[in-house]
mmCIF file of C-alpha atoms in Angstrom:
data_model
loop_
_atom_site.group_PDB
_atom_site.id
_atom_site.type_symbol
_atom_site.label_atom_id
_atom_site.label_comp_id
_atom_site.label_asym_id
_atom_site.label_seq_id
_atom_site.Cartn_x
_atom_site.Cartn_y
_atom_site.Cartn_z
ATOM 1 C CA MET A 1 110.836 83.497 102.565
ATOM 2 C CA LYS A 2 112.434 80.130 103.125
ATOM 3 C CA SER A 3 116.052 79.549 104.037
ATOM 4 C CA GLU A 4 118.600 78.023 101.689
ATOM 5 C CA THR A 5 118.628 74.885 103.840
ATOM 6 C CA GLN A 6 114.848 74.559 103.641
ATOM 7 C CA LEU A 7 115.079 74.930 99.878
ATOM 8 C CA GLN A 8 117.784 72.279 99.602
ATOM 9 C CA ASN A 9 115.770 69.888 101.774
ATOM 10 C CA ALA A 10 112.607 70.441 99.762
ATOM 11 C CA ILE A 11 114.402 69.812 96.469
ATOM 12 C CA GLU A 12 115.941 66.664 97.866
ATOM 13 C CA LEU A 13 112.727 65.403 99.427
ATOM 14 C CA HIS A 14 110.149 66.347 96.821
ATOM 15 C CA GLY A 15 112.239 66.879 93.666
ATOM 16 C CA ASN A 16 111.441 63.488 92.169
ATOM 17 C CA MET A 17 107.738 63.845 92.819
ATOM 18 C CA ILE A 18 107.650 67.311 91.210
ATOM 19 C CA ARG A 19 109.584 65.996 88.220
ATOM 20 C CA LYS A 20 107.065 63.152 87.775
ATOM 21 C CA LEU A 21 104.103 65.523 87.964
ATOM 22 C CA CYS A 22 105.703 67.824 85.402
ATOM 23 C CA PHE A 23 106.447 64.838 83.221
ATOM 24 C CA LEU A 24 102.792 63.757 83.366
ATOM 25 C CA HIS A 25 101.553 67.074 82.066
ATOM 26 C CA LEU A 26 104.213 68.582 79.878
ATOM 27 C CA LYS A 27 105.386 67.489 76.496
ATOM 28 C CA GLN A 28 108.794 69.105 76.364
ATOM 29 C CA LYS A 29 111.814 68.426 78.544
ATOM 30 C CA ALA A 30 112.619 72.141 78.507
ATOM 31 C CA ASP A 31 109.150 72.891 79.905
ATOM 32 C CA VAL A 32 109.533 70.212 82.539
ATOM 33 C CA ASP A 33 112.803 71.737 83.724
ATOM 34 C CA ASP A 34 111.366 75.272 83.651
ATOM 35 C CA ILE A 35 108.323 74.387 85.722
ATOM 36 C CA PHE A 36 110.466 72.358 88.110
ATOM 37 C CA GLN A 37 112.609 75.431 88.787
ATOM 38 C CA ASP A 38 109.669 77.817 88.971
ATOM 39 C CA VAL A 39 107.890 75.652 91.529
ATOM 40 C CA PHE A 40 110.892 75.753 93.818
ATOM 41 C CA LEU A 41 111.307 79.478 93.245
ATOM 42 C CA LYS A 42 107.725 79.949 94.452
ATOM 43 C CA TYR A 43 108.445 77.694 97.378
ATOM 44 C CA TYR A 44 111.576 79.661 98.311
ATOM 45 C CA GLN A 45 109.812 83.013 98.083
ATOM 46 C CA SER A 46 106.683 81.930 99.920
ATOM 47 C CA ASP A 47 106.039 82.965 103.498
ATOM 48 C CA PHE A 48 103.695 80.037 103.972
ATOM 49 C CA GLU A 49 104.322 78.090 107.185
ATOM 50 C CA PHE A 50 103.901 74.335 106.751
ATOM 51 C CA ASN A 51 102.633 72.180 109.603
ATOM 52 C CA SER A 52 104.448 69.082 108.378
ATOM 53 C CA SER A 53 106.363 67.566 105.528
ATOM 54 C CA GLU A 54 103.085 66.106 104.207
ATOM 55 C CA HIS A 55 101.513 69.545 104.275
ATOM 56 C CA GLU A 56 104.510 70.910 102.374
ATOM 57 C CA LYS A 57 104.264 68.077 99.843
ATOM 58 C CA ALA A 58 100.539 68.698 99.257
ATOM 59 C CA TRP A 59 101.282 72.430 98.712
ATOM 60 C CA LEU A 60 104.004 71.595 96.193
ATOM 61 C CA ILE A 61 101.699 69.211 94.320
ATOM 62 C CA ARG A 62 99.022 71.872 94.007
ATOM 63 C CA VAL A 63 101.514 74.530 92.891
ATOM 64 C CA THR A 64 103.064 72.159 90.340
ATOM 65 C CA ILE A 65 99.711 71.139 88.849
ATOM 66 C CA ASN A 66 98.672 74.787 88.575
ATOM 67 C CA ALA A 67 102.017 75.765 87.029
ATOM 68 C CA CYS A 68 101.679 72.988 84.459
ATOM 69 C CA LYS A 69 98.134 74.090 83.696
ATOM 70 C CA ASP A 70 99.313 77.680 83.191
ATOM 71 C CA ASN A 71 102.105 76.502 80.947
ATOM 72 C CA LEU A 72 99.782 74.450 78.781
ATOM 73 C CA THR A 73 97.259 77.243 78.436
ATOM 74 C CA SER A 74 99.905 79.779 77.420
ATOM 75 C CA TRP A 75 99.620 81.244 73.931
ATOM 76 C CA PHE A 76 102.730 79.428 72.731
ATOM 77 C CA HIS A 77 101.505 76.006 73.756
ATOM 78 C CA ARG A 78 98.019 76.570 72.418
ATOM 79 C CA LYS A 79 99.416 77.523 69.014
ATOM 80 C CA VAL A 80 102.429 75.249 68.741
ATOM 81 C CA GLU A 81 102.241 71.493 68.982
ATOM 82 C CA LEU A 82 105.420 70.140 70.510
ATOM 83 C CA LYS A 83 106.143 66.701 71.711
ATOM 84 C CA ASP A 84 109.124 64.780 72.973
ATOM 85 C CA ASP A 85 108.848 61.038 73.259
ATOM 86 C CA LEU A 86 109.871 59.087 76.339
ATOM 87 C CA GLN A 87 113.390 58.574 75.007
ATOM 88 C CA ALA A 88 113.823 62.311 74.704
ATOM 89 C CA LEU A 89 112.832 62.521 78.329
ATOM 90 C CA HIS A 90 115.524 59.967 79.133
ATOM 91 C CA ILE A 91 113.073 57.232 80.113
ATOM 92 C CA GLU A 92 114.274 53.807 79.138
ATOM 93 C CA ALA A 93 112.017 50.881 79.944
ATOM 94 C CA PRO A 94 110.766 47.636 78.367
ATOM 95 C CA LYS A 95 108.089 48.351 75.796
ATOM 96 C CA GLU A 96 105.326 46.631 77.772
ATOM 97 C CA ASP A 97 106.104 48.710 80.862
ATOM 98 C CA ASN A 98 106.004 51.850 78.793
ATOM 99 C CA ALA A 99 102.487 51.032 77.668
ATOM 100 C CA LEU A 100 100.840 52.079 80.942
ATOM 101 C CA LEU A 101 102.895 55.202 81.190
ATOM 102 C CA GLU A 102 102.169 56.177 77.604
ATOM 103 C CA SER A 103 98.470 55.546 78.157
ATOM 104 C CA ILE A 104 98.390 57.667 81.319
ATOM 105 C CA LEU A 105 100.095 60.469 79.415
ATOM 106 C CA LYS A 106 97.238 60.381 76.921
ATOM 107 C CA LEU A 107 94.598 60.912 79.611
ATOM 108 C CA PRO A 108 93.001 64.312 80.241
ATOM 109 C CA LYS A 109 94.858 66.392 82.828
ATOM 110 C CA LYS A 110 92.442 65.917 85.700
ATOM 111 C CA TYR A 111 92.415 62.132 85.223
ATOM 112 C CA LYS A 112 96.205 61.966 85.143
ATOM 113 C CA ASN A 113 96.362 63.746 88.457
ATOM 114 C CA VAL A 114 93.987 61.472 90.329
ATOM 115 C CA ILE A 115 95.518 58.310 88.876
ATOM 116 C CA TYR A 116 99.021 59.437 89.782
ATOM 117 C CA LEU A 117 98.124 60.667 93.251
ATOM 118 C CA TYR A 118 96.042 57.618 94.086
ATOM 119 C CA TYR A 119 98.088 54.797 92.613
ATOM 120 C CA TYR A 120 101.592 56.163 92.736
ATOM 121 C CA GLU A 121 101.639 58.526 95.703
ATOM 122 C CA GLY A 122 99.149 56.469 97.679
ATOM 123 C CA TYR A 123 96.816 59.319 98.603
ATOM 124 C CA LYS A 124 93.232 58.536 99.604
ATOM 125 C CA THR A 125 90.317 59.982 97.681
ATOM 126 C CA LYS A 126 89.582 62.502 100.432
ATOM 127 C CA GLU A 127 93.196 63.674 100.505
ATOM 128 C CA ILE A 128 93.240 64.036 96.731
ATOM 129 C CA ALA A 129 90.049 66.077 96.962
ATOM 130 C CA ASN A 130 91.756 68.391 99.462
ATOM 131 C CA ILE A 131 94.885 68.770 97.373
ATOM 132 C CA LEU A 132 93.008 69.448 94.149
ATOM 133 C CA GLU A 133 90.387 71.518 95.974
ATOM 134 C CA VAL A 134 87.467 69.579 94.496
ATOM 135 C CA LYS A 135 84.733 67.416 96.016
ATOM 136 C CA GLU A 136 85.510 63.860 96.988
ATOM 137 C CA ASN A 137 82.767 62.615 94.654
ATOM 138 C CA THR A 138 84.393 64.438 91.797
ATOM 139 C CA VAL A 139 87.673 62.652 92.506
ATOM 140 C CA SER A 140 85.856 59.305 92.530
ATOM 141 C CA THR A 141 84.171 60.113 89.233
ATOM 142 C CA TRP A 142 87.423 61.158 87.604
ATOM 143 C CA MET A 143 89.074 58.005 88.926
ATOM 144 C CA ARG A 144 86.370 55.778 87.490
ATOM 145 C CA ARG A 145 86.473 57.481 84.115
ATOM 146 C CA ALA A 146 90.263 57.390 84.015
ATOM 147 C CA LYS A 147 90.303 53.668 84.717
ATOM 148 C CA ASP A 148 87.699 53.061 82.037
ATOM 149 C CA GLU A 149 89.766 54.962 79.493
ATOM 150 C CA LEU A 150 92.925 53.077 80.451
ATOM 151 C CA LYS A 151 91.117 49.774 80.137
ATOM 152 C CA GLY A 152 90.009 50.778 76.689
ATOM 153 C CA MET A 153 93.559 51.677 75.680
ATOM 154 C CA LEU A 154 95.382 48.753 77.313
ATOM 155 C CA GLY A 155 92.745 46.059 77.022
ATOM 156 C CA GLY A 156 92.931 45.109 80.707
ATOM 157 C CA ASP A 157 93.198 46.395 84.254
ATOM 158 C CA TYR A 158 96.912 47.097 84.484
ATOM 159 C CA LEU A 159 96.428 49.324 87.469
ATOM 160 C CA GLU A 160 95.088 46.591 89.688
ATOM 161 C CA GLU A 161 97.682 43.959 88.739
ATOM 162 C CA MET B 1 99.907 50.286 96.120
ATOM 163 C CA LYS B 2 102.334 50.357 93.226
ATOM 164 C CA ASN B 3 102.332 47.440 90.869
ATOM 165 C CA LYS B 4 105.061 46.480 88.425
ATOM 166 C CA ALA B 5 103.719 48.707 85.686
ATOM 167 C CA TRP B 6 104.448 51.756 87.818
ATOM 168 C CA GLU B 7 108.120 50.851 88.050
ATOM 169 C CA THR B 8 108.697 52.673 84.771
ATOM 170 C CA PHE B 9 107.492 55.752 86.495
ATOM 171 C CA ASP B 10 110.171 55.361 89.163
ATOM 172 C CA LYS B 11 112.704 56.138 86.462
ATOM 173 C CA VAL B 12 111.258 59.610 86.044
ATOM 174 C CA GLU B 13 113.249 61.515 88.597
ATOM 175 C CA ALA B 14 115.037 64.782 89.071
ATOM 176 C CA SER B 15 118.704 64.387 88.210
ATOM 177 C CA GLU B 16 121.366 65.780 90.515
ATOM 178 C CA GLU B 17 122.225 68.223 87.758
ATOM 179 C CA LEU B 18 118.623 69.527 87.659
ATOM 180 C CA LYS B 19 118.542 69.827 91.439
ATOM 181 C CA GLN B 20 121.766 71.827 91.487
ATOM 182 C CA GLN B 21 120.648 73.979 88.572
ATOM 183 C CA THR B 22 117.383 74.648 90.376
ATOM 184 C CA LEU B 23 119.155 75.559 93.572
ATOM 185 C CA ARG B 24 121.412 78.001 91.736
ATOM 186 C CA TYR B 25 118.529 79.409 89.704
ATOM 187 C CA VAL B 26 116.299 80.010 92.727
ATOM 188 C CA LEU B 27 119.046 81.621 94.798
ATOM 189 C CA ASN B 28 120.310 83.772 91.902
ATOM 190 C CA GLU B 29 116.810 84.754 90.886
ATOM 191 C CA ASN B 30 116.297 85.937 94.369
ATOM 192 C CA LYS B 31 119.507 87.950 94.263
ATOM 193 C CA ILE B 32 118.373 89.462 90.978
ATOM 194 C CA LYS B 33 115.070 90.333 92.589
ATOM 195 C CA ARG B 34 116.913 91.946 95.450
ATOM 196 C CA ARG B 35 118.878 94.009 92.946
ATOM 197 C CA ASN B 36 115.717 94.849 91.097
ATOM 198 C CA TYR B 37 115.501 98.638 90.988
ATOM 199 C CA LYS B 38 111.764 98.663 90.277
ATOM 200 C CA ALA B 39 110.838 98.393 93.908
ATOM 201 C CA PRO B 40 113.135 101.175 95.170
ATOM 202 C CA ILE B 41 112.098 103.382 92.253
ATOM 203 C CA GLY B 42 108.455 102.693 93.053
ATOM 204 C CA ILE B 43 109.006 103.550 96.686
ATOM 205 C CA PHE B 44 110.945 106.665 95.761
ATOM 206 C CA ALA B 45 108.242 107.751 93.299
ATOM 207 C CA SER B 46 105.554 107.192 95.933
ATOM 208 C CA PHE B 47 107.579 109.205 98.414
ATOM 209 C CA CYS B 48 107.947 112.041 95.915
ATOM 210 C CA ILE B 49 104.213 112.090 95.234
ATOM 211 C CA VAL B 50 103.436 112.178 98.942
ATOM 212 C CA PHE B 51 106.082 114.880 99.404
ATOM 213 C CA LEU B 52 104.695 116.999 96.565
ATOM 214 C CA VAL B 53 101.100 116.601 97.679
ATOM 215 C CA TYR B 54 102.108 117.457 101.219
ATOM 216 C CA PHE B 55 103.987 120.592 100.250
ATOM 217 C CA GLN B 56 101.498 121.624 97.595
ATOM 218 C CA PHE B 57 98.270 121.151 99.473
ATOM 219 C CA MET B 58 98.717 119.979 103.004
ATOM 220 C CA GLN B 59 101.665 121.941 104.261
ATOM 221 C CA PRO B 60 100.859 123.221 107.731
ATOM 222 C CA LYS B 61 100.218 126.911 107.593
ATOM 223 C CA THR B 62 102.958 127.516 110.144
ATOM 224 C CA ILE B 63 105.735 126.504 107.739
ATOM 225 C CA GLN B 64 104.527 128.416 104.703
ATOM 226 C CA ALA B 65 106.161 131.783 104.008
ATOM 227 C CA TYR B 66 103.386 134.280 104.451
ATOM 228 C CA SER B 67 104.797 137.711 105.212
ATOM 229 C CA TYR B 68 108.124 139.452 104.683
ATOM 230 C CA ILE B 69 109.834 142.297 106.503
ATOM 231 C CA THR B 70 112.935 143.789 104.939
ATOM 232 C CA MET B 71 115.278 146.143 106.747
ATOM 233 C CA ASP B 72 117.950 148.311 105.160
ATOM 234 C CA ILE B 73 120.369 150.673 106.771
ATOM 235 C CA ASN B 74 123.170 149.212 105.144
ATOM 236 C CA PRO B 75 122.985 145.745 106.485
ATOM 237 C CA SER B 76 120.213 144.564 104.200
ATOM 238 C CA PHE B 77 118.123 141.523 105.019
ATOM 239 C CA GLN B 78 114.669 140.039 105.034
ATOM 240 C CA LEU B 79 112.740 138.286 107.761
ATOM 241 C CA VAL B 80 110.440 135.650 106.311
ATOM 242 C CA LEU B 81 107.432 135.089 108.541
ATOM 243 C CA ASN B 82 104.998 132.207 108.674
ATOM 244 C CA GLN B 83 101.269 132.612 109.031
ATOM 245 C CA ASP B 84 101.653 132.899 112.783
ATOM 246 C CA ASP B 85 104.035 135.859 112.345
ATOM 247 C CA HIS B 86 107.019 133.884 113.553
ATOM 248 C CA VAL B 87 110.372 134.202 111.820
ATOM 249 C CA GLN B 88 110.973 131.091 109.767
ATOM 250 C CA GLU B 89 113.935 132.267 107.719
ATOM 251 C CA ILE B 90 116.381 135.154 107.419
ATOM 252 C CA VAL B 91 117.597 136.145 103.965
ATOM 253 C CA TYR B 92 120.822 138.148 103.928
ATOM 254 C CA TYR B 93 121.182 140.537 100.999
ATOM 255 C CA ASN B 94 124.746 141.637 101.780
ATOM 256 C CA GLU B 95 127.759 140.505 103.742
ATOM 257 C CA GLU B 96 127.262 143.152 106.400
ATOM 258 C CA ALA B 97 123.861 141.721 107.230
ATOM 259 C CA GLN B 98 125.253 138.236 107.459
ATOM 260 C CA SER B 99 128.149 139.324 109.634
ATOM 261 C CA VAL B 100 125.943 141.295 112.036
ATOM 262 C CA LEU B 101 122.955 138.992 112.273
ATOM 263 C CA LYS B 102 124.367 135.491 112.028
ATOM 264 C CA SER B 103 124.858 135.306 115.795
ATOM 265 C CA LEU B 104 121.242 136.256 116.523
ATOM 266 C CA ASP B 105 118.845 133.423 117.127
ATOM 267 C CA MET B 106 115.672 134.757 115.553
ATOM 268 C CA LYS B 107 114.133 131.673 114.023
ATOM 269 C CA GLY B 108 110.826 130.738 115.588
ATOM 270 C CA LYS B 109 110.500 134.082 117.367
ATOM 271 C CA GLU B 110 107.728 136.603 116.775
ATOM 272 C CA TYR B 111 108.790 139.440 114.501
ATOM 273 C CA GLU B 112 108.560 142.045 117.288
ATOM 274 C CA GLU B 113 110.888 139.959 119.392
ATOM 275 C CA ALA B 114 113.224 139.606 116.404
ATOM 276 C CA LEU B 115 113.159 143.385 115.894
ATOM 277 C CA THR B 116 114.173 143.883 119.530
ATOM 278 C CA LEU B 117 117.062 141.469 119.093
ATOM 279 C CA ILE B 118 118.233 143.301 115.974
ATOM 280 C CA LEU B 119 117.868 146.853 117.207
ATOM 281 C CA THR B 120 119.499 146.146 120.549
ATOM 282 C CA ASN B 121 122.398 144.292 118.977
ATOM 283 C CA LYS B 122 125.688 146.083 119.582
ATOM 284 C CA GLU B 123 127.032 145.584 116.094
ATOM 285 C CA TYR B 124 123.784 146.648 114.451
ATOM 286 C CA LYS B 125 123.722 149.764 116.586
ATOM 287 C CA THR B 126 127.021 150.864 115.062
ATOM 288 C CA TYR B 127 125.164 151.408 111.783
ATOM 289 C CA MET B 128 122.477 153.517 113.396
ATOM 290 C CA LYS B 129 124.356 156.793 113.149
ATOM 291 C CA GLU B 130 122.726 160.173 112.906
ATOM 292 C CA ASP B 131 123.315 160.395 109.153
ATOM 293 C CA ALA B 132 121.945 156.899 108.509
ATOM 294 C CA TYR B 133 118.459 156.038 107.295
ATOM 295 C CA LEU B 134 116.535 152.896 108.218
ATOM 296 C CA GLN B 135 114.178 151.690 105.533
ATOM 297 C CA VAL B 136 111.714 148.962 106.463
ATOM 298 C CA SER B 137 109.280 147.365 104.050
ATOM 299 C CA VAL B 138 106.501 144.898 104.634
ATOM 300 C CA TYR B 139 104.774 142.516 102.275
ATOM 301 C CA SER B 140 102.169 139.926 103.131
ATOM 302 C CA LYS B 141 99.949 137.610 101.131
ATOM 303 C CA ASP B 142 97.106 139.053 103.150
ATOM 304 C CA GLU B 143 96.535 142.785 102.768
ATOM 305 C CA LYS B 144 95.094 143.186 106.260
ATOM 306 C CA ARG B 145 98.010 141.319 107.742
ATOM 307 C CA ALA B 146 100.437 143.582 105.857
ATOM 308 C CA ASN B 147 98.727 146.683 107.249
ATOM 309 C CA ASN B 148 98.778 145.236 110.716
ATOM 310 C CA ILE B 149 102.473 144.334 110.599
ATOM 311 C CA GLU B 150 103.332 147.714 109.080
ATOM 312 C CA GLN B 151 101.408 149.500 111.833
ATOM 313 C CA ASN B 152 103.089 147.475 114.571
ATOM 314 C CA VAL B 153 106.580 147.874 113.145
ATOM 315 C CA SER B 154 106.079 151.612 112.681
ATOM 316 C CA THR B 155 104.921 152.009 116.238
ATOM 317 C CA TYR B 156 107.866 149.977 117.445
ATOM 318 C CA LEU B 157 110.371 151.968 115.388
ATOM 319 C CA ASN B 158 108.906 155.315 116.408
ATOM 320 C CA LYS B 159 109.307 154.309 120.011
ATOM 321 C CA ASN B 160 112.761 152.741 119.831
ATOM 322 C CA VAL B 161 114.677 154.179 116.880
ATOM 323 C CA LYS B 162 116.128 157.650 117.095
ATOM 324 C CA ILE B 163 117.476 157.948 113.544
ATOM 325 C CA PRO B 164 115.390 158.810 110.460
ATOM 326 C CA HIS B 165 113.375 155.797 109.401
ATOM 327 C CA GLU B 166 110.417 154.733 107.370
ATOM 328 C CA CYS B 167 108.168 151.693 107.220
ATOM 329 C CA ILE B 168 106.145 151.088 104.096
ATOM 330 C CA HIS B 169 104.275 148.160 102.734
ATOM 331 C CA VAL B 170 104.909 147.109 99.180
ATOM 332 C CA ASN B 171 102.851 145.318 96.588
ATOM 333 C CA GLU B 172 103.518 141.905 95.143
ATOM 334 C CA LYS B 173 105.101 143.214 91.952
ATOM 335 C CA THR B 174 107.693 145.282 93.830
ATOM 336 C CA MET B 175 108.378 142.298 96.040
ATOM 337 C CA GLN B 176 108.945 140.017 93.030
ATOM 338 C CA ASN B 177 111.108 142.555 91.202
ATOM 339 C CA ALA B 178 113.231 143.041 94.310
ATOM 340 C CA GLN B 179 113.679 139.304 94.717
ATOM 341 C CA SER B 180 114.677 138.934 91.089
ATOM 342 C CA HIS B 181 117.526 141.435 91.768
ATOM 343 C CA HIS B 182 118.290 139.732 95.082
ATOM 344 C CA MET B 183 117.674 142.822 97.153
ATOM 345 C CA SER B 184 115.201 143.974 99.738
ATOM 346 C CA SER B 185 111.925 145.378 98.480
ATOM 347 C CA GLY B 186 112.438 148.620 100.474
ATOM 348 C CA LYS B 187 115.764 149.271 98.803
ATOM 349 C CA TYR B 188 114.471 148.215 95.394
ATOM 350 C CA MET B 189 111.613 150.657 95.659
ATOM 351 C CA VAL B 190 114.015 153.556 96.321
ATOM 352 C CA ILE B 191 116.385 152.464 93.548
ATOM 353 C CA GLU B 192 113.465 152.215 91.162
ATOM 354 C CA LYS B 193 112.644 155.846 91.875
ATOM 355 C CA ILE B 194 116.234 156.912 91.234
ATOM 356 C CA VAL B 195 116.378 155.018 87.942
ATOM 357 C CA LYS B 196 113.069 156.524 86.941
ATOM 358 C CA ALA B 197 114.404 160.006 87.678
ATOM 359 C CA ASP B 198 117.725 159.399 85.911
ATOM 360 C CA ALA B 199 117.967 156.491 83.494
ATOM 361 C CA SER B 200 121.774 156.629 83.528
ATOM 362 C CA TYR B 201 121.640 154.840 86.891
ATOM 363 C CA LYS B 202 121.342 151.069 86.804
ATOM 364 C CA VAL B 203 119.701 148.956 89.486
ATOM 365 C CA ASP B 204 122.737 146.733 89.945
ATOM 366 C CA ASP B 205 125.073 149.743 90.306
ATOM 367 C CA LEU B 206 123.009 151.041 93.201
ATOM 368 C CA LYS B 207 122.187 147.870 95.078
ATOM 369 C CA ASN B 208 125.245 148.051 97.360
ATOM 370 C CA LYS B 209 124.640 151.649 98.467
ATOM 371 C CA SER B 210 123.299 152.385 101.920
ATOM 372 C CA MET B 211 119.819 153.814 102.266
ATOM 373 C CA ALA B 212 121.222 157.217 103.271
ATOM 374 C CA GLU B 213 123.436 157.224 100.148
ATOM 375 C CA LEU B 214 120.490 156.304 97.921
ATOM 376 C CA ARG B 215 118.393 159.095 99.377
ATOM 377 C CA THR B 216 121.230 161.532 98.804
ATOM 378 C CA ILE B 217 121.503 160.409 95.172
ATOM 379 C CA TYR B 218 117.787 160.901 94.715
ATOM 380 C CA TYR B 219 117.977 164.348 96.291
ATOM 381 C CA THR B 220 120.925 165.264 94.039
ATOM 382 C CA ILE B 221 119.010 164.272 90.926
ATOM 383 C CA THR B 222 115.619 165.732 91.774
ATOM 384 C CA ASN B 223 116.398 168.349 94.394
ATOM 385 C CA GLU B 224 113.531 166.838 96.364
ATOM 386 C CA GLU B 225 113.310 164.596 99.394
ATOM 387 C CA LEU B 226 112.359 161.050 98.449
ATOM 388 C CA ASP B 227 108.711 160.440 99.067
ATOM 389 C CA THR B 228 107.579 156.874 98.865
ATOM 390 C CA LYS B 229 104.124 157.669 100.112
ATOM 391 C CA GLY B 230 101.299 156.237 98.073
ATOM 392 C CA ASN B 231 103.433 154.676 95.342
ATOM 393 C CA HIS B 232 103.752 151.077 96.400
ATOM 394 C CA GLN B 233 100.719 150.345 98.414
ATOM 395 C CA ASN B 234 97.830 148.177 97.544
ATOM 396 C CA GLY B 235 94.917 150.563 97.259
ATOM 397 C CA ASN B 236 94.797 152.270 100.604
ATOM 398 C CA GLY B 237 96.970 155.333 100.272
ATOM 399 C CA ASN B 238 97.327 155.838 104.005
ATOM 400 C CA GLN B 239 99.637 152.962 104.798
ATOM 401 C CA ASN B 240 102.968 154.672 104.756
ATOM 402 C CA HIS B 241 104.616 155.487 108.033
ATOM 403 C CA LYS B 242 107.460 157.905 107.900
ATOM 404 C CA HIS B 243 109.352 159.250 110.837
ATOM 405 C CA GLN B 244 112.218 161.656 110.547
ATOM 406 C CA GLY B 245 113.582 161.028 114.003
ATOM 407 C CA LYS B 246 114.328 163.600 116.661
ATOM 408 C CA ASN B 247 117.274 165.080 114.845
ATOM 409 C CA GLN B 248 115.568 165.682 111.521
#
């Protein structure tokens, strides 16, 4: 089990990243907050020894993605369609800037992950493959398909601007 | 790698309030888990199961009660023996027994050694008067073992005890009946005979009498000496050892 100091440091260091990942996958602010807390509970209770801060971050990403997946496949979420818009999630931005974000949110889960990890977190394809525990080629394929879908939605290559 | 479009995403961040809430939640949740009684109950239940299984099926034979020797003169008590014929417990049936025997360290000793300790004890000897009667009874889960103990005790008593005495071995029913009245099986057997001869006597009225007194009562009622021979044995009618002592 981790110490209180380790927990505080992890929340401070990786809190924003976890919140973004939750935001990408979940439709309700309440769910986002729940998963955020559960991820850190798992972290606190884990006996896993991390080699580095990057190692810790990769572990948290994987746990968060899995927790979001579990949340979305729960009976409640399969039966009940809930959705908060960006305003409900306290995101205020010019409409044109929201366009990319809104489009990414519409992507399938696996595409969202690779786009976020590659473009926002700056991970390489190989690193993403390790984090998501899939083949590198799979990551490349997902990336290509995600970009194609975004192009279709936005009418241009916003990602490469 | 981030272009301008991603700047919107920068705004998605964990508020200080969420961070503090999370910190409190995680630490409290952990306290709740620590107070969770499921784990201790689970451990306790597991322990009980292991304990029960151990005592039901796997108890070493040396700590199971296997044979019983009761002695009555008027101190009345029972030596509980394990399968190796060592004393594992002493049950006192009256205060006199407790007062006389409590200082003797008999636990873990072989029954013959325990008998020596008892019969050579100064206080116990004060009860072994000429008009006293020493009644010894033996019960064992194993019939052969009972016969063997009875034989050994009889031989020992014949050699070392000068007052009238008797060693018999009793059956399981007599043993259980005696225990239900919290008395030795030897004494119970005699009382049972008195009650059978005269129903006005009650078991509980007689349980505090000495063996000599009980025999006198029986003689008064029936005008016969009490003969326990053949009545409380398991099949073999030649397992009763009676010795009237030198003075009888």
